[in-house]
């Protein structure tokens, strides 16, 4: 029966009776339709031992790029080992609102509940970035959710995290990702509210973690199900999951990262608290603590932690003060701060390098939020341009702020500033001619020789005054 084709009849969905589905066990099946009336689909994984006469746990996966197939494959090893159905949407989009994405998610969930024998006590959601926001919002609508696996983000509202909700959270975040500050706050609040919440970091940025980490995150849900009596105790599976976790810790140790290996073992203490592994984990920790490199790295990470806290507080204070006073004179200081952070990112001291990436990301987030806010307010021209200039300091390759400065400056008759930031934008490699000639408020400017000469200098052509450019 391993990985063979099977056919079974299922009950009605959306008023249709006796619809027949052909699915392969042990493999990801792609592009399954939600129904004939909407263009939505999903990828599905059924374990090789799937039996329609048994009840099965399910994990719904939401990727903001609609990559249902790819993300289903990431969950495949853990789902196969631990016995989960995986349903991964192809239609979640970072461009859509949370409400629209939740509607897509609920249609997928309804489809799955109607077609498969799902254990309602073991329903889980997972997502990355905007998909994680969707995954963490669903318990507010479907209270039977037992767990949320959130990668890089979380729905921040706290209204539904009361005593009546009992879902657990496993949060995953890249070691260099500034969103770790948000997830640390989420973890703190969840634990304070009586929820079980774990936070793991992984050596990557702006992408899903690997299948191994997802499998071990999924293991938290499996172990919790056993401890709650929702799943029978499977000692063989417990030992397999434990040995896999130990191997991850040992791998970190062998790669000269004993401090991270020790931290991973600390998380294992909580994970296996009810499964008689405490002494074994403590013995492994004692061995690591004897190493000189562990002590050295612990000092480095403690120093970086103190430095990180200080920089965050200082930057928040100076940023808010500069925004309030529209302090153009301090732009050079901010540029220097970014330069120093970029130098620290090259440090051979891993703790310092990771910290510098997170702080720079923190500045980018703070600036982006301010820029978005100012654009929506009835602010003066100086405040609008200042917020955009700050954005170009922290997000040098993002064209939005440059285009905004060009538009606002031209509208104010300040062609010098408009041309200055046009050249700065072109220096980043920006070549969208259509956009450059459709910037609001630039009718006179874009017809000028100066505007077109700059564009031709960096792109090789221009729409008007298409003349030679001196080197």
Tab-separated table of C-alpha atoms in Angstrom:
chain	number	residue	atom	x	y	z
A	1	UNK	CA	0.000	0.000	0.000
A	2	UNK	CA	3.051	2.303	0.189
A	3	UNK	CA	2.762	5.280	-2.237
A	4	UNK	CA	0.073	3.604	-4.337
A	5	UNK	CA	-2.946	5.161	-5.976
A	6	UNK	CA	-6.195	4.762	-4.119
A	7	UNK	CA	-9.748	5.839	-4.915
A	8	UNK	CA	-12.521	6.429	-2.468
A	9	UNK	CA	-15.944	8.015	-2.416
A	10	UNK	CA	-16.592	10.961	-0.167
A	11	UNK	CA	-19.679	12.762	0.999
A	12	UNK	CA	-21.095	15.921	-0.500
A	13	UNK	CA	-19.243	19.225	-0.684
A	14	UNK	CA	-21.072	22.409	-1.710
A	15	UNK	CA	-24.190	20.430	-2.597
A	16	UNK	CA	-22.432	17.795	-4.734
A	17	UNK	CA	-22.950	14.148	-3.810
A	18	UNK	CA	-20.688	11.242	-4.407
A	19	UNK	CA	-17.755	13.204	-5.869
A	20	UNK	CA	-14.842	10.896	-6.534
A	21	UNK	CA	-11.241	11.849	-5.859
A	22	UNK	CA	-8.074	10.082	-6.928
A	23	UNK	CA	-5.150	10.830	-4.649
A	24	UNK	CA	-1.699	9.397	-4.063
A	25	UNK	CA	-0.542	8.552	-0.561
A	26	UNK	CA	3.013	9.420	0.442
A	27	UNK	CA	3.392	12.136	-2.207
A	28	UNK	CA	2.366	15.761	-2.621
A	29	UNK	CA	-0.604	16.109	-4.989
A	30	UNK	CA	-0.732	19.551	-6.607
A	31	UNK	CA	-3.389	21.931	-7.920
A	32	UNK	CA	-6.469	20.368	-6.322
A	33	UNK	CA	-9.471	22.657	-6.841
A	34	UNK	CA	-11.495	24.114	-4.004
A	35	UNK	CA	-14.556	23.997	-6.269
A	36	UNK	CA	-15.518	24.674	-9.875
A	37	UNK	CA	-16.836	28.178	-9.289
A	38	UNK	CA	-13.643	29.855	-7.988
A	39	UNK	CA	-10.054	29.764	-9.169
A	40	UNK	CA	-8.509	28.539	-5.939
A	41	UNK	CA	-6.429	25.424	-5.434
A	42	UNK	CA	-4.172	23.706	-2.932
A	43	UNK	CA	-1.516	21.043	-2.579
A	44	UNK	CA	-2.190	18.014	-0.414
A	45	UNK	CA	-0.072	15.440	1.368
A	46	UNK	CA	-1.464	12.224	2.831
A	47	UNK	CA	0.859	9.958	4.868
A	48	UNK	CA	1.666	6.565	3.328
A	49	UNK	CA	-0.322	4.830	6.070
A	50	UNK	CA	-3.400	7.006	5.532
A	51	UNK	CA	-6.618	5.108	6.230
A	52	UNK	CA	-9.982	6.749	5.552
A	53	UNK	CA	-11.515	4.786	8.439
A	54	UNK	CA	-9.304	6.562	11.007
A	55	UNK	CA	-9.284	10.155	12.249
A	56	UNK	CA	-6.259	12.225	11.259
A	57	UNK	CA	-4.597	15.444	12.436
A	58	UNK	CA	-4.194	18.152	9.798
A	59	UNK	CA	-1.968	21.168	9.357
A	60	UNK	CA	-3.050	23.984	7.043
A	61	UNK	CA	-0.142	25.858	5.496
A	62	UNK	CA	-0.207	29.444	4.191
A	63	UNK	CA	2.591	30.929	2.128
A	64	UNK	CA	2.305	34.641	1.124
A	65	UNK	CA	3.581	33.898	-2.381
A	66	UNK	CA	0.974	31.184	-2.972
A	67	UNK	CA	3.649	28.464	-3.196
A	68	UNK	CA	1.481	25.618	-1.983
A	69	UNK	CA	3.504	22.900	-3.665
A	70	UNK	CA	6.886	24.061	-2.345
A	71	UNK	CA	5.708	24.555	1.214
A	72	UNK	CA	3.881	21.212	1.273
A	73	UNK	CA	7.211	19.553	0.447
A	74	UNK	CA	8.835	21.333	3.404
A	75	UNK	CA	6.237	19.768	5.720
A	76	UNK	CA	6.375	16.338	4.089
A	77	UNK	CA	9.136	14.662	6.206
A	78	UNK	CA	7.586	15.696	9.525
A	79	UNK	CA	4.059	14.904	8.375
A	80	UNK	CA	5.087	11.441	7.195
A	81	UNK	CA	6.953	10.585	10.385
A	82	UNK	CA	4.329	11.994	12.744
A	83	UNK	CA	1.172	11.195	10.754
A	84	UNK	CA	-0.285	14.533	9.615
A	85	UNK	CA	-2.357	15.488	6.609
A	86	UNK	CA	-0.932	18.641	5.008
A	87	UNK	CA	-3.150	21.049	3.045
A	88	UNK	CA	-1.187	23.954	1.579
A	89	UNK	CA	-2.953	26.862	-0.125
A	90	UNK	CA	-1.890	28.254	-3.505
A	91	UNK	CA	-3.880	31.468	-3.095
A	92	UNK	CA	-2.625	33.349	-0.048
A	93	UNK	CA	-1.062	36.628	-1.215
A	94	UNK	CA	0.941	39.342	0.557
A	95	UNK	CA	-0.846	41.820	-1.714
A	96	UNK	CA	-4.290	40.982	-0.314
A	97	UNK	CA	-5.897	42.089	2.938
A	98	UNK	CA	-5.928	39.874	6.009
A	99	UNK	CA	-9.698	39.495	5.634
A	100	UNK	CA	-9.401	38.307	2.026
A	101	UNK	CA	-6.627	35.856	2.893
A	102	UNK	CA	-8.562	34.467	5.865
A	103	UNK	CA	-11.539	33.848	3.558
A	104	UNK	CA	-9.247	31.839	1.254
A	105	UNK	CA	-7.943	29.897	4.255
A	106	UNK	CA	-11.413	29.090	5.558
A	107	UNK	CA	-12.533	27.789	2.160
A	108	UNK	CA	-9.557	25.445	2.145
A	109	UNK	CA	-10.326	24.306	5.682
A	110	UNK	CA	-13.988	23.647	4.882
A	111	UNK	CA	-13.001	21.671	1.812
A	112	UNK	CA	-10.617	19.514	3.826
A	113	UNK	CA	-13.051	18.940	6.695
A	114	UNK	CA	-15.708	17.790	4.252
A	115	UNK	CA	-13.499	15.405	2.308
A	116	UNK	CA	-11.268	13.806	4.917
A	117	UNK	CA	-11.710	12.161	8.343
A	118	UNK	CA	-10.153	14.958	10.401
A	119	UNK	CA	-9.565	14.750	14.146
A	120	UNK	CA	-11.145	18.040	15.274
A	121	UNK	CA	-9.008	17.998	18.418
A	122	UNK	CA	-5.816	18.088	16.367
A	123	UNK	CA	-6.159	20.900	13.826
A	124	UNK	CA	-3.137	23.131	13.266
A	125	UNK	CA	-2.194	26.121	11.118
A	126	UNK	CA	1.180	27.294	9.836
A	127	UNK	CA	2.380	30.263	7.817
A	128	UNK	CA	5.262	32.471	6.793
A	129	UNK	CA	5.243	36.287	7.062
A	130	UNK	CA	1.740	37.418	5.920
A	131	UNK	CA	0.786	33.735	5.896
A	132	UNK	CA	1.793	33.529	9.580
A	133	UNK	CA	-0.560	36.426	10.305
A	134	UNK	CA	-3.342	34.437	8.632
A	135	UNK	CA	-2.419	31.274	10.531
A	136	UNK	CA	-2.441	33.069	13.892
A	137	UNK	CA	-5.707	34.925	13.180
A	138	UNK	CA	-7.697	31.763	12.402
A	139	UNK	CA	-8.059	30.664	16.075
A	140	UNK	CA	-10.213	33.776	16.565
A	141	UNK	CA	-12.675	32.277	14.052
A	142	UNK	CA	-12.119	28.563	14.569
A	143	UNK	CA	-11.490	28.027	18.306
A	144	UNK	CA	-10.680	24.319	17.916
A	145	UNK	CA	-7.213	25.130	16.590
A	146	UNK	CA	-4.700	23.323	18.804
A	147	UNK	CA	-1.524	24.954	17.548
A	148	UNK	CA	-0.054	27.654	15.333
A	149	UNK	CA	3.357	27.411	13.681
A	150	UNK	CA	4.250	31.032	12.897
A	151	UNK	CA	7.337	31.905	10.857
A	152	UNK	CA	8.541	35.525	10.963
A	153	UNK	CA	5.277	37.179	12.032
A	154	UNK	CA	2.128	36.877	14.160
A	155	UNK	CA	-1.270	38.509	14.313
A	156	UNK	CA	-0.637	41.029	17.068
A	157	UNK	CA	-4.151	41.583	18.396
A	158	UNK	CA	-4.563	40.229	21.916
A	159	UNK	CA	-8.350	40.240	22.241
A	160	UNK	CA	-8.801	36.549	21.510
A	161	UNK	CA	-5.998	35.245	23.731
A	162	UNK	CA	-8.191	34.798	26.774
A	163	UNK	CA	-8.799	31.857	29.045
A	164	UNK	CA	-11.184	30.202	26.595
A	165	UNK	CA	-8.498	29.786	23.933
A	166	UNK	CA	-5.932	27.094	24.591
A	167	UNK	CA	-3.893	26.807	21.402
A	168	UNK	CA	-0.101	26.624	21.584
A	169	UNK	CA	2.385	28.491	19.414
A	170	UNK	CA	5.721	27.549	17.938
A	171	UNK	CA	7.379	30.630	16.425
A	172	UNK	CA	10.388	30.454	14.111
A	173	UNK	CA	12.549	33.421	13.092
A	174	UNK	CA	15.809	34.041	11.241
A	175	UNK	CA	18.711	34.882	13.551
A	176	UNK	CA	19.313	38.186	11.728
A	177	UNK	CA	15.650	39.152	11.404
A	178	UNK	CA	14.433	42.275	13.213
A	179	UNK	CA	10.995	40.711	13.634
A	180	UNK	CA	12.487	38.683	16.476
A	181	UNK	CA	11.638	41.630	18.769
A	182	UNK	CA	7.965	41.313	17.910
A	183	UNK	CA	7.925	37.543	18.329
A	184	UNK	CA	9.690	37.809	21.684
A	185	UNK	CA	6.885	40.097	22.860
A	186	UNK	CA	4.289	37.685	21.480
A	187	UNK	CA	5.926	34.769	23.286
A	188	UNK	CA	6.027	36.722	26.549
A	189	UNK	CA	2.365	37.705	26.320
A	190	UNK	CA	1.238	34.208	25.330
A	191	UNK	CA	3.113	32.561	28.196
A	192	UNK	CA	1.739	35.168	30.597
A	193	UNK	CA	-1.772	34.404	29.300
A	194	UNK	CA	-1.381	30.689	30.001
A	195	UNK	CA	-0.521	29.563	26.468
A	196	UNK	CA	2.401	27.339	25.609
A	197	UNK	CA	4.701	29.310	23.310
A	198	UNK	CA	8.181	28.488	22.028
A	199	UNK	CA	10.521	30.627	19.925
A	200	UNK	CA	13.307	29.176	17.791
A	201	UNK	CA	15.791	31.025	15.593
A	202	UNK	CA	17.407	29.568	12.496
A	203	UNK	CA	20.340	30.460	10.263
A	204	UNK	CA	18.490	32.045	7.396
A	205	UNK	CA	16.733	35.270	6.550
A	206	UNK	CA	13.641	36.125	4.507
A	207	UNK	CA	12.680	32.537	3.775
A	208	UNK	CA	11.042	29.476	5.313
A	209	UNK	CA	13.338	27.366	7.531
A	210	UNK	CA	14.377	23.948	6.257
A	211	UNK	CA	12.309	20.773	6.459
A	212	UNK	CA	14.285	19.542	9.484
A	213	UNK	CA	13.402	22.539	11.642
A	214	UNK	CA	9.772	22.428	10.516
A	215	UNK	CA	9.656	18.748	11.433
A	216	UNK	CA	11.003	19.441	14.920
A	217	UNK	CA	8.561	22.324	15.362
A	218	UNK	CA	5.737	20.017	14.337
A	219	UNK	CA	7.056	17.581	16.934
A	220	UNK	CA	6.091	20.040	19.662
A	221	UNK	CA	2.468	19.664	18.623
A	222	UNK	CA	2.750	15.866	18.541
A	223	UNK	CA	4.295	15.725	22.012
A	224	UNK	CA	1.713	18.140	23.402
A	225	UNK	CA	-1.058	15.966	21.948
A	226	UNK	CA	0.339	12.968	23.812
A	227	UNK	CA	0.650	14.902	27.074
A	228	UNK	CA	-2.980	16.100	26.748
A	229	UNK	CA	-4.294	12.643	25.957
A	230	UNK	CA	-5.334	13.634	22.429
A	231	UNK	CA	-2.952	11.079	20.940
A	232	UNK	CA	-1.795	7.762	22.339
A	233	UNK	CA	1.674	7.664	23.887
A	234	UNK	CA	4.126	6.463	21.229
A	235	UNK	CA	7.455	5.857	22.961
A	236	UNK	CA	9.198	4.925	19.727
A	237	UNK	CA	8.201	8.225	18.129
A	238	UNK	CA	9.177	10.159	21.271
A	239	UNK	CA	12.649	8.622	21.230
A	240	UNK	CA	13.062	9.249	17.508
A	241	UNK	CA	12.091	12.898	17.891
A	242	UNK	CA	14.364	13.271	20.903
A	243	UNK	CA	17.341	11.720	19.108
A	244	UNK	CA	16.776	14.016	16.137
A	245	UNK	CA	16.801	17.033	18.443
A	246	UNK	CA	19.994	15.803	20.116
A	247	UNK	CA	21.579	15.432	16.681
A	248	UNK	CA	20.717	19.053	15.856
A	249	UNK	CA	22.379	20.176	19.084
A	250	UNK	CA	25.426	17.998	18.439
A	251	UNK	CA	25.711	19.367	14.921
A	252	UNK	CA	25.817	22.894	16.304
A	253	UNK	CA	28.466	21.814	18.777
A	254	UNK	CA	30.596	20.121	16.097
A	255	UNK	CA	30.371	23.259	13.939
A	256	UNK	CA	31.975	25.243	16.799
A	257	UNK	CA	28.730	26.790	18.038
A	258	UNK	CA	28.526	25.336	21.568
A	259	UNK	CA	26.566	28.317	22.923
A	260	UNK	CA	23.794	27.792	20.370
A	261	UNK	CA	23.927	24.043	21.047
A	262	UNK	CA	23.375	24.766	24.742
A	263	UNK	CA	20.485	27.116	23.988
A	264	UNK	CA	18.854	24.437	21.837
A	265	UNK	CA	19.134	21.958	24.722
A	266	UNK	CA	17.433	24.497	27.001
A	267	UNK	CA	14.453	24.559	24.645
A	268	UNK	CA	14.453	20.751	24.631
A	269	UNK	CA	14.030	20.757	28.415
A	270	UNK	CA	10.619	22.370	28.038
A	271	UNK	CA	9.735	20.324	24.971
A	272	UNK	CA	10.364	16.962	26.664
A	273	UNK	CA	9.461	18.025	30.213
A	274	UNK	CA	6.833	15.276	30.570
A	275	UNK	CA	8.778	12.504	28.860
A	276	UNK	CA	11.592	11.608	31.284
A	277	UNK	CA	14.423	13.222	29.327
A	278	UNK	CA	15.462	15.869	31.855
A	279	UNK	CA	18.536	14.077	33.235
A	280	UNK	CA	19.825	13.172	29.776
A	281	UNK	CA	19.496	16.770	28.604
A	282	UNK	CA	21.169	18.124	31.760
A	283	UNK	CA	24.134	15.778	31.247
A	284	UNK	CA	24.575	17.035	27.697
A	285	UNK	CA	24.460	20.610	28.952
A	286	UNK	CA	27.124	19.894	31.591
A	287	UNK	CA	29.489	18.588	28.922
A	288	UNK	CA	29.055	21.694	26.793
A	289	UNK	CA	29.574	24.045	29.746
A	290	UNK	CA	33.049	22.594	30.254
A	291	UNK	CA	34.227	23.881	26.883
A	292	UNK	CA	36.303	27.056	26.782
A	293	UNK	CA	34.674	28.108	23.497
A	294	UNK	CA	31.234	27.917	25.131
A	295	UNK	CA	32.304	30.355	27.833
A	296	UNK	CA	33.823	32.695	25.274
A	297	UNK	CA	30.705	32.672	23.081
A	298	UNK	CA	28.446	33.154	26.087
A	299	UNK	CA	30.377	36.329	26.970
A	300	UNK	CA	30.146	37.526	23.353
A	301	UNK	CA	26.390	36.977	23.184
A	302	UNK	CA	25.841	38.638	26.552
A	303	UNK	CA	27.845	41.683	25.430
A	304	UNK	CA	25.945	41.803	22.137
A	305	UNK	CA	22.640	41.580	23.989
A	306	UNK	CA	23.529	44.590	26.157
A	307	UNK	CA	24.757	46.551	23.132
A	308	UNK	CA	21.601	45.677	21.199
A	309	UNK	CA	19.345	46.920	23.977
A	310	UNK	CA	21.274	50.176	24.254
A	311	UNK	CA	21.221	50.832	20.515
A	312	UNK	CA	17.494	50.166	20.273
A	313	UNK	CA	16.710	52.640	23.055
A	314	UNK	CA	19.040	55.297	21.619
A	315	UNK	CA	17.743	54.932	18.072
A	316	UNK	CA	14.107	55.094	19.140
A	317	UNK	CA	14.777	58.294	21.103
A	318	UNK	CA	16.797	60.045	18.380
A	319	UNK	CA	14.483	58.903	15.584
A	320	UNK	CA	11.362	60.225	17.280
A	321	UNK	CA	13.111	63.488	18.153
A	322	UNK	CA	14.417	63.997	14.608
A	323	UNK	CA	11.054	63.219	13.039
A	324	UNK	CA	9.319	65.647	15.383
A	325	UNK	CA	11.802	68.476	14.698
A	326	UNK	CA	12.302	67.577	10.996
A	327	UNK	CA	16.049	67.560	11.603
A	328	UNK	CA	17.612	67.446	8.121
A	329	UNK	CA	20.999	68.257	9.663
A	330	UNK	CA	21.042	64.853	11.354
A	331	UNK	CA	20.662	62.853	8.122
A	332	UNK	CA	24.447	62.547	7.851
A	333	UNK	CA	24.582	61.086	11.382
A	334	UNK	CA	22.001	58.454	10.469
A	335	UNK	CA	23.960	57.552	7.332
A	336	UNK	CA	27.020	57.061	9.490
A	337	UNK	CA	25.080	54.827	11.898
A	338	UNK	CA	23.989	52.620	9.002
A	339	UNK	CA	27.580	52.467	7.753
A	340	UNK	CA	28.780	51.364	11.209
A	341	UNK	CA	26.093	48.678	11.395
A	342	UNK	CA	27.081	47.383	7.964
A	343	UNK	CA	30.698	47.175	9.126
A	344	UNK	CA	29.631	45.252	12.235
A	345	UNK	CA	27.737	42.816	10.028
A	346	UNK	CA	31.117	41.766	8.599
A	347	UNK	CA	32.460	40.946	12.073
A	348	UNK	CA	33.908	37.497	12.685
A	349	UNK	CA	32.171	37.583	16.067
A	350	UNK	CA	28.852	35.973	15.176
A	351	UNK	CA	26.961	37.517	18.079
A	352	UNK	CA	27.939	41.026	16.982
A	353	UNK	CA	27.197	40.365	13.307
A	354	UNK	CA	23.715	38.970	13.989
A	355	UNK	CA	22.932	41.854	16.320
A	356	UNK	CA	23.937	44.424	13.676
A	357	UNK	CA	21.637	42.843	11.079
A	358	UNK	CA	18.705	42.879	13.515
A	359	UNK	CA	19.276	46.523	14.497
A	360	UNK	CA	19.511	47.644	10.887
A	361	UNK	CA	16.307	45.773	10.149
A	362	UNK	CA	14.721	47.448	13.171
A	363	UNK	CA	15.635	50.880	11.770
A	364	UNK	CA	14.145	49.922	8.405
A	365	UNK	CA	10.879	48.874	10.026
A	366	UNK	CA	10.712	52.020	12.155
A	367	UNK	CA	11.393	54.213	9.136
A	368	UNK	CA	8.888	52.376	6.906
A	369	UNK	CA	6.129	52.720	9.488
A	370	UNK	CA	6.832	56.443	9.854
A	371	UNK	CA	6.954	56.957	6.071
A	372	UNK	CA	3.609	55.194	5.590
A	373	UNK	CA	2.058	57.214	8.416
A	374	UNK	CA	3.287	60.592	7.148
A	375	UNK	CA	2.053	59.927	3.611
A	376	UNK	CA	-1.475	59.440	4.950
A	377	UNK	CA	-1.431	62.557	7.141
A	378	UNK	CA	-1.954	66.199	6.182
A	379	UNK	CA	1.664	66.960	6.900
A	380	UNK	CA	3.689	69.855	5.551
A	381	UNK	CA	5.977	69.414	2.568
A	382	UNK	CA	9.139	69.448	4.714
A	383	UNK	CA	7.855	66.684	6.985
A	384	UNK	CA	6.775	64.583	4.003
A	385	UNK	CA	10.111	64.904	2.255
A	386	UNK	CA	12.035	64.338	5.498
A	387	UNK	CA	10.257	61.046	6.174
A	388	UNK	CA	11.071	59.913	2.640
A	389	UNK	CA	14.715	60.999	2.924
A	390	UNK	CA	15.061	58.914	6.101
A	391	UNK	CA	13.584	56.000	4.203
A	392	UNK	CA	16.297	56.292	1.541
A	393	UNK	CA	18.922	56.177	4.298
A	394	UNK	CA	17.641	52.926	5.784
A	395	UNK	CA	16.290	51.253	2.618
A	396	UNK	CA	18.716	52.455	-0.033
A	397	UNK	CA	17.490	50.129	-2.779
A	398	UNK	CA	13.755	50.746	-2.304
A	399	UNK	CA	12.544	53.065	-5.125
A	400	UNK	CA	9.301	54.147	-3.432
A	401	UNK	CA	10.854	56.856	-1.259
A	402	UNK	CA	12.983	58.284	-4.077
A	403	UNK	CA	9.965	58.528	-6.389
A	404	UNK	CA	7.990	60.200	-3.604
A	405	UNK	CA	10.724	62.808	-3.023
A	406	UNK	CA	10.904	63.554	-6.748
A	407	UNK	CA	7.134	64.026	-6.889
A	408	UNK	CA	6.858	66.198	-3.768
A	409	UNK	CA	9.909	68.322	-4.620
A	410	UNK	CA	8.729	68.936	-8.183
A	411	UNK	CA	5.295	69.885	-6.905
A	412	UNK	CA	6.982	72.414	-4.597
A	413	UNK	CA	9.086	73.801	-7.432
A	414	UNK	CA	12.318	72.441	-5.938
A	415	UNK	CA	13.785	70.891	-9.083
A	416	UNK	CA	17.284	70.744	-7.624
A	417	UNK	CA	16.204	68.268	-4.902
A	418	UNK	CA	14.095	66.323	-7.392
A	419	UNK	CA	17.061	65.901	-9.752
A	420	UNK	CA	19.380	65.042	-6.866
A	421	UNK	CA	17.181	62.150	-5.743
A	422	UNK	CA	16.501	61.114	-9.325
A	423	UNK	CA	20.236	60.533	-9.718
A	424	UNK	CA	20.441	58.733	-6.360
A	425	UNK	CA	17.625	56.460	-7.509
A	426	UNK	CA	19.310	55.758	-10.850
A	427	UNK	CA	22.559	54.935	-9.044
A	428	UNK	CA	20.763	52.031	-7.336
A	429	UNK	CA	20.258	50.457	-10.783
A	430	UNK	CA	16.635	51.482	-11.203
A	431	UNK	CA	15.647	51.355	-14.913
A	432	UNK	CA	11.843	51.492	-15.051
A	433	UNK	CA	11.453	54.207	-17.697
A	434	UNK	CA	7.675	53.940	-17.727
A	435	UNK	CA	7.532	54.738	-14.012
A	436	UNK	CA	10.119	57.525	-14.276
A	437	UNK	CA	7.954	59.337	-16.834
A	438	UNK	CA	4.737	58.847	-14.870
A	439	UNK	CA	5.734	60.295	-11.491
A	440	UNK	CA	2.925	62.607	-10.279
A	441	UNK	CA	3.517	66.381	-10.346
A	442	UNK	CA	6.514	66.189	-12.721
A	443	UNK	CA	5.096	67.359	-16.064
A	444	UNK	CA	7.504	70.290	-16.470
A	445	UNK	CA	10.423	68.448	-14.904
A	446	UNK	CA	10.251	65.357	-17.101
A	447	UNK	CA	10.265	67.518	-20.239
A	448	UNK	CA	13.466	69.251	-19.160
A	449	UNK	CA	16.895	68.498	-20.700
A	450	UNK	CA	18.379	67.957	-17.210
A	451	UNK	CA	15.873	65.225	-16.318
A	452	UNK	CA	16.307	63.363	-19.588
A	453	UNK	CA	20.093	63.728	-19.612
A	454	UNK	CA	20.324	62.040	-16.208
A	455	UNK	CA	18.051	59.205	-17.261
A	456	UNK	CA	20.038	58.597	-20.446
A	457	UNK	CA	23.315	58.678	-18.521
A	458	UNK	CA	22.265	55.749	-16.320
A	459	UNK	CA	19.878	53.791	-18.551
A	460	UNK	CA	21.250	54.449	-22.023
A	461	UNK	CA	18.093	56.095	-23.328
A	462	UNK	CA	15.506	58.730	-22.512
A	463	UNK	CA	12.066	59.680	-23.734
A	464	UNK	CA	12.827	63.318	-24.557
A	465	UNK	CA	16.024	65.168	-25.498
A	466	UNK	CA	17.536	61.841	-26.459
A	467	UNK	CA	20.951	63.378	-26.997
A	468	UNK	CA	24.475	62.165	-26.355
A	469	UNK	CA	25.765	62.186	-22.816
A	470	UNK	CA	29.303	63.171	-21.993
A	471	UNK	CA	31.245	60.631	-20.007
